[in-house]
Tab-separated table of C-alpha atoms and ligand atoms in Angstrom:
chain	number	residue	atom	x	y	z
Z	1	UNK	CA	0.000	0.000	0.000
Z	2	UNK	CA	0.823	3.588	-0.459
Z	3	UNK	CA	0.845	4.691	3.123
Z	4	UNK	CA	2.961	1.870	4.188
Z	5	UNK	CA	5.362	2.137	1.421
Z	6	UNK	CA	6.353	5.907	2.118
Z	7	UNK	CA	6.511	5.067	6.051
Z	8	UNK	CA	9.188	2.061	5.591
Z	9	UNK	CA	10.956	3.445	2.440
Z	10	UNK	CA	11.190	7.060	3.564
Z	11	UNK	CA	10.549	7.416	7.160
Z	12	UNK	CA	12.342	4.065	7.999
Z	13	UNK	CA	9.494	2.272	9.985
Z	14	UNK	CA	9.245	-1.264	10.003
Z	15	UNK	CA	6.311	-3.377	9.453
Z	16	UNK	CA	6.148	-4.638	12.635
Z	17	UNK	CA	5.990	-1.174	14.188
Z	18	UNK	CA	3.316	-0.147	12.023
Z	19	UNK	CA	1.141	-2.858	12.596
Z	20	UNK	CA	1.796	-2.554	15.757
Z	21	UNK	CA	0.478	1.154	16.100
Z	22	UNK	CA	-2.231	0.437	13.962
Z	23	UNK	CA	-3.313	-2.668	16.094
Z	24	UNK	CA	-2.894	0.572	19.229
Z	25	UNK	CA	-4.840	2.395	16.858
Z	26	UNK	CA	-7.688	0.515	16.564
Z	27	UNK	CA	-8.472	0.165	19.983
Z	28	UNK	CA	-8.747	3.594	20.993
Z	29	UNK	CA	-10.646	4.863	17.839
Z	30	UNK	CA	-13.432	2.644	18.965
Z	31	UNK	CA	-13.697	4.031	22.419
Z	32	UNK	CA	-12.934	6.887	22.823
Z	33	UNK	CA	-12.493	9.165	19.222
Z	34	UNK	CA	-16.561	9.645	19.367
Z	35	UNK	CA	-16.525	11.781	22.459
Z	36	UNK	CA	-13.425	13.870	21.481
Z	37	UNK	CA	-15.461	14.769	18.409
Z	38	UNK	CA	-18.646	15.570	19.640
Z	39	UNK	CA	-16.562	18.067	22.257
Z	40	UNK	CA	-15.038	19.454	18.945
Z	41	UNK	CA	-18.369	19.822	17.362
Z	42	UNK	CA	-19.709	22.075	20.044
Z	43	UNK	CA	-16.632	24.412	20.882
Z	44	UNK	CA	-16.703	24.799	16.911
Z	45	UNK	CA	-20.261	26.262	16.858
Z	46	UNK	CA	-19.649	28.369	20.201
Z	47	UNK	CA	-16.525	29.962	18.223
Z	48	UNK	CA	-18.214	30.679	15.024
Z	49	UNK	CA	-21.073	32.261	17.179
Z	50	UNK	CA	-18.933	34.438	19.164
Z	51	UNK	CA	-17.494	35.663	16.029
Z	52	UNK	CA	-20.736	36.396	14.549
Z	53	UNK	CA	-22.097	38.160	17.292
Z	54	UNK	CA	-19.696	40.950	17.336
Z	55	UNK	CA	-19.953	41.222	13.819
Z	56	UNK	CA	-16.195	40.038	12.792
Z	57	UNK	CA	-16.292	41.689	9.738
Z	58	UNK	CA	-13.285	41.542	6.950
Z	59	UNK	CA	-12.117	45.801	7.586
Z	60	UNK	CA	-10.953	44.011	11.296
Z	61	UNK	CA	-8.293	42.685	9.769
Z	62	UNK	CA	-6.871	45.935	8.924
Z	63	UNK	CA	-4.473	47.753	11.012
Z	64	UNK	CA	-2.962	51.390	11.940
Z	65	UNK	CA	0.208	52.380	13.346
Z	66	UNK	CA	1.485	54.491	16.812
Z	67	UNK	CA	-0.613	54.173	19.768
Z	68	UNK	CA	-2.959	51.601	18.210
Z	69	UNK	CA	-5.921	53.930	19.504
Z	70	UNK	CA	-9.406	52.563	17.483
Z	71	UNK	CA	-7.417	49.524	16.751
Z	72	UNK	CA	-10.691	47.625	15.901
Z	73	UNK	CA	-9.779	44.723	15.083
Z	74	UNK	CA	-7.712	44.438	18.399
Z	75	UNK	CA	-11.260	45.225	20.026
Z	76	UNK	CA	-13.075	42.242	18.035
Z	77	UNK	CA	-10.422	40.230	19.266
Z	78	UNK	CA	-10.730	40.753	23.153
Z	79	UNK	CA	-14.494	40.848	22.275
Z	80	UNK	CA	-14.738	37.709	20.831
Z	81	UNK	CA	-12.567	35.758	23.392
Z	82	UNK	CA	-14.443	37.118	26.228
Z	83	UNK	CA	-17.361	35.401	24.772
Z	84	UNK	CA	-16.040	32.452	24.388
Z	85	UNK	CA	-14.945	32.246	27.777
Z	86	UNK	CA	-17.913	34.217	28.849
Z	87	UNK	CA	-16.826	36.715	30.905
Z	88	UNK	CA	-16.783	40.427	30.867
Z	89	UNK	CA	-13.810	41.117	29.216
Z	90	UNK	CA	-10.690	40.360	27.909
Z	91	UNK	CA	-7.238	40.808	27.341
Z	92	UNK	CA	-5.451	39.593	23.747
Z	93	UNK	CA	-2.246	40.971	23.127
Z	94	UNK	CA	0.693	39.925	20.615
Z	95	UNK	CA	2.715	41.821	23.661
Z	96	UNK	CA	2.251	39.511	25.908
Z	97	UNK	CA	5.243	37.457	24.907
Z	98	UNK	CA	4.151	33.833	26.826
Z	99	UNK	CA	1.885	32.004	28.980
Z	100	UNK	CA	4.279	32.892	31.980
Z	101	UNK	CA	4.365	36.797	31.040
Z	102	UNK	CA	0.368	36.514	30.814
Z	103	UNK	CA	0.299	34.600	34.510
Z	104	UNK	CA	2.897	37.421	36.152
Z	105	UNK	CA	0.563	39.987	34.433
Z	106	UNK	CA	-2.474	38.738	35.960
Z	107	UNK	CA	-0.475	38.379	39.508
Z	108	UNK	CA	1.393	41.552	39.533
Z	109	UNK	CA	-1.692	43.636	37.745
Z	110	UNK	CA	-4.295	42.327	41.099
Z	111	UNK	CA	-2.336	42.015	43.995
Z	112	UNK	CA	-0.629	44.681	45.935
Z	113	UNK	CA	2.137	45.399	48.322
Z	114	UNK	CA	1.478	42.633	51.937
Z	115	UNK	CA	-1.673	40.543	49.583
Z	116	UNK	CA	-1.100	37.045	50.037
Z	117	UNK	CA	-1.225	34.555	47.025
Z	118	UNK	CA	-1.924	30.681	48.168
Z	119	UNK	CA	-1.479	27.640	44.748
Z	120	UNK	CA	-4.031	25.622	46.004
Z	121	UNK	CA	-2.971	22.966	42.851
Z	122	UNK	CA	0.392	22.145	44.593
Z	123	UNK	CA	3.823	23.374	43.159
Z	124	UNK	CA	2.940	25.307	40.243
Z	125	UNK	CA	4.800	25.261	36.724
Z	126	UNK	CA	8.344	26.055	36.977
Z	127	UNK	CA	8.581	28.934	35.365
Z	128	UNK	CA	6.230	30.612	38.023
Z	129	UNK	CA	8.437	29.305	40.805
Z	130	UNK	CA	10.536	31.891	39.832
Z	131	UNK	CA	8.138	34.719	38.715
Z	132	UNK	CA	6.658	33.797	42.491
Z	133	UNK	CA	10.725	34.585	43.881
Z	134	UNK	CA	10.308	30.847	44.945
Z	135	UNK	CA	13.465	30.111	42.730
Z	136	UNK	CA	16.197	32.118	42.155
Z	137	UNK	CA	16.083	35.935	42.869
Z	138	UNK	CA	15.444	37.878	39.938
Z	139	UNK	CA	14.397	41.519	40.058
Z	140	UNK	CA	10.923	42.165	40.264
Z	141	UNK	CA	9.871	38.848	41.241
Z	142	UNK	CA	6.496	38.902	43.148
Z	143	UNK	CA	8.212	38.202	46.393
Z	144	UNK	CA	10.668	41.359	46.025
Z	145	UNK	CA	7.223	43.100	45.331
Z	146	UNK	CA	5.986	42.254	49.080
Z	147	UNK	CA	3.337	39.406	47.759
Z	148	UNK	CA	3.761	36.561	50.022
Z	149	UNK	CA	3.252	33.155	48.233
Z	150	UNK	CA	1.766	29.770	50.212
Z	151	UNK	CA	1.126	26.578	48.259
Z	152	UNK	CA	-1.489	23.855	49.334
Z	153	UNK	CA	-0.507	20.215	47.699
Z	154	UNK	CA	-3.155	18.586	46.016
Z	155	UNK	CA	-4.925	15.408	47.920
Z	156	UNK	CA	-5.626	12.261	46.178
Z	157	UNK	CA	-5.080	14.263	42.846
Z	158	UNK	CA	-7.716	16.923	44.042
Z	159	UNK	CA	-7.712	19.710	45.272
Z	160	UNK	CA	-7.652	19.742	49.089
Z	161	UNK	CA	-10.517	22.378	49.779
Z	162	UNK	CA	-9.845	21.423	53.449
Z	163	UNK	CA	-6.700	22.812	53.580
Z	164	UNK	CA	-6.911	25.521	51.008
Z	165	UNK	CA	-9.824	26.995	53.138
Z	166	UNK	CA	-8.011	26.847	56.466
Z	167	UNK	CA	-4.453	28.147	54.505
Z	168	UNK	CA	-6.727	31.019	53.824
Z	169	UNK	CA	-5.518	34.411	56.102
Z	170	UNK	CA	-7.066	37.998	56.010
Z	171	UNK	CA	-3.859	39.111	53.795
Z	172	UNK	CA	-5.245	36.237	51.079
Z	173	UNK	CA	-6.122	37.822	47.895
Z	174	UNK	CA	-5.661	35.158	45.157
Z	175	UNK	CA	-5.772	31.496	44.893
Z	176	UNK	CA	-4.918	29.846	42.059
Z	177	UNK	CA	-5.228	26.932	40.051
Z	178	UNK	CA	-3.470	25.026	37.986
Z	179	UNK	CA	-5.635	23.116	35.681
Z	180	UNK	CA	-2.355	21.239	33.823
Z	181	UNK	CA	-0.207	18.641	34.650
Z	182	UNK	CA	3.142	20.595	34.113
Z	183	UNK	CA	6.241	19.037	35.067
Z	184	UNK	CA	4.482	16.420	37.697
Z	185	UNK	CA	3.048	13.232	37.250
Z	186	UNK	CA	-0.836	14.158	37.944
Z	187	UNK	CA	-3.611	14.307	36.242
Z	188	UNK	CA	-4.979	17.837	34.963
Z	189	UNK	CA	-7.977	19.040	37.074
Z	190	UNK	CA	-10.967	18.272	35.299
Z	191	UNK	CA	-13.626	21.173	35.160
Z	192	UNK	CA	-16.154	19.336	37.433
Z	193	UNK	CA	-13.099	19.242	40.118
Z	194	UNK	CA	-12.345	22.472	39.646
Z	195	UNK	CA	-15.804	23.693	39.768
Z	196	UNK	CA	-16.392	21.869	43.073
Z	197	UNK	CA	-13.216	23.856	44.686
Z	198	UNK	CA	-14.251	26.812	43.871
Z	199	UNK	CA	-17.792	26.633	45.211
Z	200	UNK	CA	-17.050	25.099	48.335
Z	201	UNK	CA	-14.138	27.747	48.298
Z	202	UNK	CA	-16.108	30.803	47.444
Z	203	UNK	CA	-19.098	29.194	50.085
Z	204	UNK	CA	-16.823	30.138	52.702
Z	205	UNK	CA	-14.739	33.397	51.379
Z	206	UNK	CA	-17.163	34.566	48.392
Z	207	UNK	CA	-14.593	37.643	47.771
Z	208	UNK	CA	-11.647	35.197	47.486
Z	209	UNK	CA	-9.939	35.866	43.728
Z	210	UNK	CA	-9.546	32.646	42.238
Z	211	UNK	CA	-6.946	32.712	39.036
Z	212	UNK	CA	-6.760	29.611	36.774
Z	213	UNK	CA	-3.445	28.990	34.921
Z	214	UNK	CA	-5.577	27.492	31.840
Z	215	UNK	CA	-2.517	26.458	29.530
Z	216	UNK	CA	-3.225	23.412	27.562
Z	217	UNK	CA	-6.698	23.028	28.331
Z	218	UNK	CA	-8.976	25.575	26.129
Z	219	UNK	CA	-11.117	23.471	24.160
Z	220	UNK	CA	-10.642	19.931	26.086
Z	221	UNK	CA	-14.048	20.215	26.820
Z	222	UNK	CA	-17.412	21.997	26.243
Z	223	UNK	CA	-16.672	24.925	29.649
Z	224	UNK	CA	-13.780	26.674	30.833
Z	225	UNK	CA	-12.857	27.249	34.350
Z	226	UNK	CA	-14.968	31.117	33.735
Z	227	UNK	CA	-18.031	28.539	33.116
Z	228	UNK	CA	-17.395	27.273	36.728
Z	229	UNK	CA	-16.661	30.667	38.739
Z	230	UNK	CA	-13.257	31.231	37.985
Z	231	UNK	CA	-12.518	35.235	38.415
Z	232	UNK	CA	-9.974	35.251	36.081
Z	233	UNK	CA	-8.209	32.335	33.520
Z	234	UNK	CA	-4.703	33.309	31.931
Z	235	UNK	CA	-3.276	31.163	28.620
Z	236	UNK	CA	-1.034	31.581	25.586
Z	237	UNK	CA	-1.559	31.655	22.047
Z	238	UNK	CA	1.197	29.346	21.190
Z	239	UNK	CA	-1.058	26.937	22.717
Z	240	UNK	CA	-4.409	25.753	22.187
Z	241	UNK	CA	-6.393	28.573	21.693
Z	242	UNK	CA	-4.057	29.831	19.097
Z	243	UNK	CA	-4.973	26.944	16.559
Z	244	UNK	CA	-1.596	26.689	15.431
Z	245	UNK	CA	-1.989	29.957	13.742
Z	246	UNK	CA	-1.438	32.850	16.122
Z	247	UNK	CA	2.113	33.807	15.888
Z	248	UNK	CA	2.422	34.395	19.569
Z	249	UNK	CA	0.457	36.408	22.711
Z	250	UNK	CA	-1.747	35.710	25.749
Z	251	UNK	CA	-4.792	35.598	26.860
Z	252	UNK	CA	-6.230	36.681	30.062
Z	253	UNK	CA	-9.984	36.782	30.548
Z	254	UNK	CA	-12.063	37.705	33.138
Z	255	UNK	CA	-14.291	40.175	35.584
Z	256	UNK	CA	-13.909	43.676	34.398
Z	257	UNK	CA	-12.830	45.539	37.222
Z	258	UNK	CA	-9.736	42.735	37.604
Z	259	UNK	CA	-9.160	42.936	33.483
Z	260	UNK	CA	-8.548	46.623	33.797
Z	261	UNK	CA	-6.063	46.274	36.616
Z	262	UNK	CA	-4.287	43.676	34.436
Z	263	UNK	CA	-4.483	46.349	31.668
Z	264	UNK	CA	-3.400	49.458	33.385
Z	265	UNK	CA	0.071	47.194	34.270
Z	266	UNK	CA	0.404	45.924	30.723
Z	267	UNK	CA	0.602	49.531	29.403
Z	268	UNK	CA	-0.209	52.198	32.246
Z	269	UNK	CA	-2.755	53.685	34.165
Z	270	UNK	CA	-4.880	55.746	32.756
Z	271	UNK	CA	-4.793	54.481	28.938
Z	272	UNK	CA	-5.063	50.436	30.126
Z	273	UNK	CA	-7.020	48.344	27.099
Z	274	UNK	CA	-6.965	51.976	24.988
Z	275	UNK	CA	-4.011	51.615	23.417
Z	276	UNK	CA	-1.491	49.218	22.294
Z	277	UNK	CA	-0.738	47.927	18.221
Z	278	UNK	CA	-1.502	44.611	17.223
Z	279	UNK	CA	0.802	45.006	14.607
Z	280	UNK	CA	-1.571	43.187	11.960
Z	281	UNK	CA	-1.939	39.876	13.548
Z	282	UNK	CA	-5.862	39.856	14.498
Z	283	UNK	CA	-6.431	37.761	11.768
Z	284	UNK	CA	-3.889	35.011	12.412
Z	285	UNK	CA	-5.093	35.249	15.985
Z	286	UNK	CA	-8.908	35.255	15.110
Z	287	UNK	CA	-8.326	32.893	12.327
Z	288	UNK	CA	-6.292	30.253	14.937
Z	289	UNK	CA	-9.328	30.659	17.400
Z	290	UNK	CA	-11.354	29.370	14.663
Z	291	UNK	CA	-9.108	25.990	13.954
Z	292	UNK	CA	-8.524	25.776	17.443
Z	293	UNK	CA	-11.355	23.326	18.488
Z	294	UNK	CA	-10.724	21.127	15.445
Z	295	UNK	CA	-6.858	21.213	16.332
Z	296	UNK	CA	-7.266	20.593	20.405
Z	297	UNK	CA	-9.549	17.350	19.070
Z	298	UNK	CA	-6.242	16.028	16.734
Z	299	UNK	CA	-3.841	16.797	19.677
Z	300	UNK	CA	-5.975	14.820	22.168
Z	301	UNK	CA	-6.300	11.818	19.551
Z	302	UNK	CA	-2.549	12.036	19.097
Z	303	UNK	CA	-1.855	12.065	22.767
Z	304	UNK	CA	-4.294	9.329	23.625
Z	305	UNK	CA	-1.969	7.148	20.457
Z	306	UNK	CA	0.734	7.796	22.497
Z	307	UNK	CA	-0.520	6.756	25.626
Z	308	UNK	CA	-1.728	3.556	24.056
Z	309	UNK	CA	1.340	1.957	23.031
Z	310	UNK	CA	3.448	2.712	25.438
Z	311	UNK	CA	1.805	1.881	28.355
Z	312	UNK	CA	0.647	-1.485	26.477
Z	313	UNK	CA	4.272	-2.039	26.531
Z	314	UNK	CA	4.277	-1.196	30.419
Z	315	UNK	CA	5.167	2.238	30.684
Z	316	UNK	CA	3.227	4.207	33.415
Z	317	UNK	CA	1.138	6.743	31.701
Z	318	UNK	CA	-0.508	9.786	32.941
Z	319	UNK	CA	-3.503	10.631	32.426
Z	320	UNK	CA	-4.172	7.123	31.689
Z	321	UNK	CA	-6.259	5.613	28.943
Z	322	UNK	CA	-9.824	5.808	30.373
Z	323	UNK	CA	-9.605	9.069	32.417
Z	324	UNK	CA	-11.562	12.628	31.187
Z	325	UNK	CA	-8.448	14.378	29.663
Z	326	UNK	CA	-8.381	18.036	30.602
Z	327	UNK	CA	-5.294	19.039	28.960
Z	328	UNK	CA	-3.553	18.027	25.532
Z	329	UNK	CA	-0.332	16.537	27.258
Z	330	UNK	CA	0.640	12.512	27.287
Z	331	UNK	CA	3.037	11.917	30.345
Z	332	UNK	CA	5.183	9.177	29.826
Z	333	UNK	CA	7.574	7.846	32.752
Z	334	UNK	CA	10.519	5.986	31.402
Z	335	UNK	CA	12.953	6.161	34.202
Z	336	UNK	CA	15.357	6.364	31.923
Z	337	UNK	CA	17.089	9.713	30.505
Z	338	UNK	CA	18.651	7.820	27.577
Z	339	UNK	CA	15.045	7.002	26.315
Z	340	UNK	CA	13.691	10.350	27.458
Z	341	UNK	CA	16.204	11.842	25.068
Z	342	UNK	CA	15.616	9.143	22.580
Z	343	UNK	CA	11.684	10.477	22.659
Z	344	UNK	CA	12.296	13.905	22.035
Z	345	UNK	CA	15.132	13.013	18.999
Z	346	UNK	CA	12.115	10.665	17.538
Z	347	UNK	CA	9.439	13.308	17.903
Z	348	UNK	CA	12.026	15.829	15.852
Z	349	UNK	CA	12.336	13.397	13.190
Z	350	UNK	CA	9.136	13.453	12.479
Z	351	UNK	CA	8.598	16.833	12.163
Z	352	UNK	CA	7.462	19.013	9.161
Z	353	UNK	CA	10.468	21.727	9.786
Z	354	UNK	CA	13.960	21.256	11.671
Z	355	UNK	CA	13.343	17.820	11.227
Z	356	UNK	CA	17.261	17.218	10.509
Z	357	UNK	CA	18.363	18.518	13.997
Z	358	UNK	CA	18.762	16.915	17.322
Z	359	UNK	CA	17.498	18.134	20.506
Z	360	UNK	CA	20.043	18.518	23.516
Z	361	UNK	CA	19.059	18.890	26.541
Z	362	UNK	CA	20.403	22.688	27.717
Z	363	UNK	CA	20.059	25.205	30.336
Z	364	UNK	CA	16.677	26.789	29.702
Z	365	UNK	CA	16.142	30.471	31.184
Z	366	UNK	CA	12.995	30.173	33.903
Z	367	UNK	CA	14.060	26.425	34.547
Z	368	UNK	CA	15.856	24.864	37.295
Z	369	UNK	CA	16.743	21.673	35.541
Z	370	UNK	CA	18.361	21.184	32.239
Z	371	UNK	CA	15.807	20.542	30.245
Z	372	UNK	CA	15.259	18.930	26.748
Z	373	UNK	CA	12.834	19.687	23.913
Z	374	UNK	CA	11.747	18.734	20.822
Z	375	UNK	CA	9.846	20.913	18.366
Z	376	UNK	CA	10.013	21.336	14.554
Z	377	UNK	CA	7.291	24.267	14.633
Z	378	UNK	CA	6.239	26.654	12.088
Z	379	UNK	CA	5.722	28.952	14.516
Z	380	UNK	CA	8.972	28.862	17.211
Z	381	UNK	CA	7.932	27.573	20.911
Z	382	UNK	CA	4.818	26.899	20.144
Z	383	UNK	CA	3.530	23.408	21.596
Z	384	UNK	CA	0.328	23.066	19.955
Z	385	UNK	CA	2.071	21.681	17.027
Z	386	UNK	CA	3.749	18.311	17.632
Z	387	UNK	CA	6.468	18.989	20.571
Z	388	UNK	CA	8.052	16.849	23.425
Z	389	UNK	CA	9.544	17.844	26.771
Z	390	UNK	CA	11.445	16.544	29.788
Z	391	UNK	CA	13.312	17.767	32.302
Z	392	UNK	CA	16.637	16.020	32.807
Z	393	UNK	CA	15.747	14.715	36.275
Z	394	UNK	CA	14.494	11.686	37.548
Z	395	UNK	CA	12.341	9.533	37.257
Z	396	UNK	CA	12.431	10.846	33.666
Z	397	UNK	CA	9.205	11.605	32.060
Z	398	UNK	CA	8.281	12.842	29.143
Z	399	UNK	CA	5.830	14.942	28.309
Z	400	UNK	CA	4.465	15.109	24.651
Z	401	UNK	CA	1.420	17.379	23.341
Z	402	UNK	CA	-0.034	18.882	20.148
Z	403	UNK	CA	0.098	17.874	16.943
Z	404	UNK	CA	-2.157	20.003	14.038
Z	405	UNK	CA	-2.927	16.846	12.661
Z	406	UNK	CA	-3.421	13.563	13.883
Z	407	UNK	CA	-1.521	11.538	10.988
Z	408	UNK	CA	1.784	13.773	12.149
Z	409	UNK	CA	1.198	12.610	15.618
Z	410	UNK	CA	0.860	8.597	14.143
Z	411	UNK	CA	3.977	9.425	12.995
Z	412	UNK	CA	5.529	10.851	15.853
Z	413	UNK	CA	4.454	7.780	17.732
Z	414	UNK	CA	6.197	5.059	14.987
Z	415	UNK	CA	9.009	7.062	14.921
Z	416	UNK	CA	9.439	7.004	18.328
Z	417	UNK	CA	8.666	3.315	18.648
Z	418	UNK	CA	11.461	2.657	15.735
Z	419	UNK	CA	14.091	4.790	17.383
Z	420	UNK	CA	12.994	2.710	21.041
Z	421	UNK	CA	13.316	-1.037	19.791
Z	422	UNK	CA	16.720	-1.366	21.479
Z	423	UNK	CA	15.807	-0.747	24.749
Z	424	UNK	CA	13.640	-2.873	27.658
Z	425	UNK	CA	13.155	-5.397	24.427
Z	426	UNK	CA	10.791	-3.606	23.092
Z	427	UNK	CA	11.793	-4.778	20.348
Z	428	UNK	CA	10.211	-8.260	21.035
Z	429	UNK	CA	7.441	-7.304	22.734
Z	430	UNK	CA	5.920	-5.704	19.916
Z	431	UNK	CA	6.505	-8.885	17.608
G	1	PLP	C1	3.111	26.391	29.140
G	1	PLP	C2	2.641	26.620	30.506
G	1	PLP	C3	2.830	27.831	31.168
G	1	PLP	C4	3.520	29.005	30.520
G	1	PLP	O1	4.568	28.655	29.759
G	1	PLP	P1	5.171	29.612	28.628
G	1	PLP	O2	6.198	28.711	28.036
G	1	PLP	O3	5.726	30.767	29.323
G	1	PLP	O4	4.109	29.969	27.672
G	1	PLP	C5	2.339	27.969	32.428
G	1	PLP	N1	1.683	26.974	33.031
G	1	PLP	C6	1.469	25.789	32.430
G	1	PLP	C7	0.718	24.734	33.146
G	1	PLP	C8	1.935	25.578	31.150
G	1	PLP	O5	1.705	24.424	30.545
């Protein structure tokens, strides 16, 4: 056949490792691909909606020059994604250079000088270890700014609501959530879990903040934490809700009054959401929001491939098979940091661009671990598109999300089975 004749002859995959996959293949088209799409389906309508409600109209796409004042296509933009995530407003910026910029935005733009911040999620990301002043000292970390940080560890994979609620002081401002795995070996926080925290939260302290880091998760599922009382989400474009097309920015959306706080810090009091040049890119944004849905649904299919073969071949996988996925990532502990590596060189190979390189693992700025990477993007960084991660340190997981297409994640996977024969005798098991 055609398909299998272009995978052995130019991508080098053996028979056996394509039957193989497609035997993995099989199984979890059956059970679970339904769901994914009919999650797809909706999120697709409620974008198309949005847009037609504030009249997205082709003159948006237009742009102007200096202080960006009547940018209106900037305005559609913040429009649009507020009602998607239904809340009062937004903030969509090219400026906002990452998903860590847009979460030390949010921080630094609502709390003040003595306000307490608790992570009721457990250790958060590690990038905002050190925008927290947890890690390292860098200037203007929110610790040098007099925010003092708590953290409440997660029970049984929940949140401990327990604990969060007696952690709470009268200096608490913010809690926040974490609704992705990250660098740990949990599950992400489904939106029913996360909706149960906050109302038993909010039950208690109804003018508690709550913040959800939202990375990786847009489009999972039919709500977002804002559909479950969330005050305030944060996410990047380079992610899901960027469909692969945004060229980079944040998002941050949420209750007005906290929005224009967030604002007045992004540019300054007084001019806030007013100004600011979008520099062109409202369609690419706008457009990505539109593919977004149908790329989240490819990037869970991919990651639930993944998760199928290797952990038929014994490899502890989180989430696992069977559990409601509410972020794009595939966990996979290998215990191994020659295979971790191996992962990420496999996942490279496979990719449309920089496909001839190798990932090494190197000393990443915001990380405390070396940590190595594999991405042959079209747009830099971004890990909607078929990407692998691990830090160097034990007990050596990787973590592997997006893919724009689910045949480039099949590929990613029989790559990386190919390039893994040699090791645990994989190589027989598979026979
Ligand atoms: C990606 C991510 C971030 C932000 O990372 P950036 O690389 O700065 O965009 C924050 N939290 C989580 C859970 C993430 O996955």
């Amino acid at each position: 056949m055609l398909t299998q004749d272009i995978l052995c002859k130019q991508f080098g995959i053996s028979e056996t490792v394509i039957n193989y996959v497609l035997k993995q293949e099989a199984k979890i088209k059956s059970e679970y691909f339904e769901d994914i799409e009919k999650i797809r389906e909706y999120n697709q309508y409620k974008v198309i909606d949005a847009m037609q409600q504030h009249r997205l109209d082709y003159t948006n796409f237009y742009w102007n020059t200096g202080y960006g004042y009547d940018d209106v296509g900037r305005e559609k933009v913040e429009k649009i994604f507020a009602s998607v995530f239904h809340t009062e407003d937004a903030l969509v910026r090219p400026s906002i250079a990452s998903g860590t910029h847009a979460l030390y935005l949010t921080l630094s733009g609502i709390l003040k000088y003595g306000d307490e911040v608790i992570a009721i999620s457990g250790k958060p990301y590690d990038t905002l270890l050190t925008v927290l002043g947890e890690e390292g000292n860098e200037p203007n970390n929110l610790k040098e700014c007099g925010i003092i940080y708590k953290e409440v560890q997660l029970k049984d994979g929940d949140i401990d609501c327990e604990s969060a609620i007696k952690a709470v002081t009268e200096k608490t401002k913010l809690l926040m959530i974490q609704r992705s795995t990250g660098y740990s070996f949990r599950s992400a926080l489904t939106l029913n879990k996360i909706k149960n925290a906050i109302e038993k939260i909010k039950e208690v302290y109804p003018n508690i903040l709550i913040m959800v880091d939202n990375c990786y998760g847009e489009f999972i599922d039919t709500i977002e934490p804002s559909d479950v009382g969330a005050d305030v989400v944060v996410g990047s474009l380079i992610k899901n809700p960027g469909g692969g097309l945004a060229l980079s920015g944040g998002y941050i959306a949420g209750k007005s009054i906290l929005i224009e706080r967030i604002a007045n810090r992004l540019t300054a009091p007084g001019v806030g959401k007013e100004i600011g040049l979008t520099y062109g890119t409202t369609r690419n944004t706008l457009q990505g929001l539109f593919f977004a849905p149908h790329i989240v649904s490819e990037a869970v299919k991919g990651a639930l491939l993944f998760g199928a073969v290797f952990s038929s071949l014994g490899y502890e996988i989180t989430p696992s098979l069977n559990e409601q996925r509410s972020d794009i990532i595939q966990a996979i502990k290998f215990n191994n940091p020659d295979m971790v590596v191996k992962m990420c060189e496999a996942i490279q190979s496979s990719s449309p661009v920089d496909a001839h390189v190798a990932p090494l693992p190197w000393d990443m700025p915001g990380y405390s671990d070396q940590v190595v990477m594999a991405s042959g993007a079209f747009v830099s960084g971004s890990s909607i598109e078929l990407s692998a991660d691990a830090p160097i340190r034990p007990p050596y997981i990787v973590y592997i999300q997006g893919g724009l297409f689910y045949d480039h994640a099949k590929l990613g996977v029989m790559l990386s089975l190919q390039k893994l024969l040699n090791f645990d005798d994989i190589e027989n098991k598979i026979k």
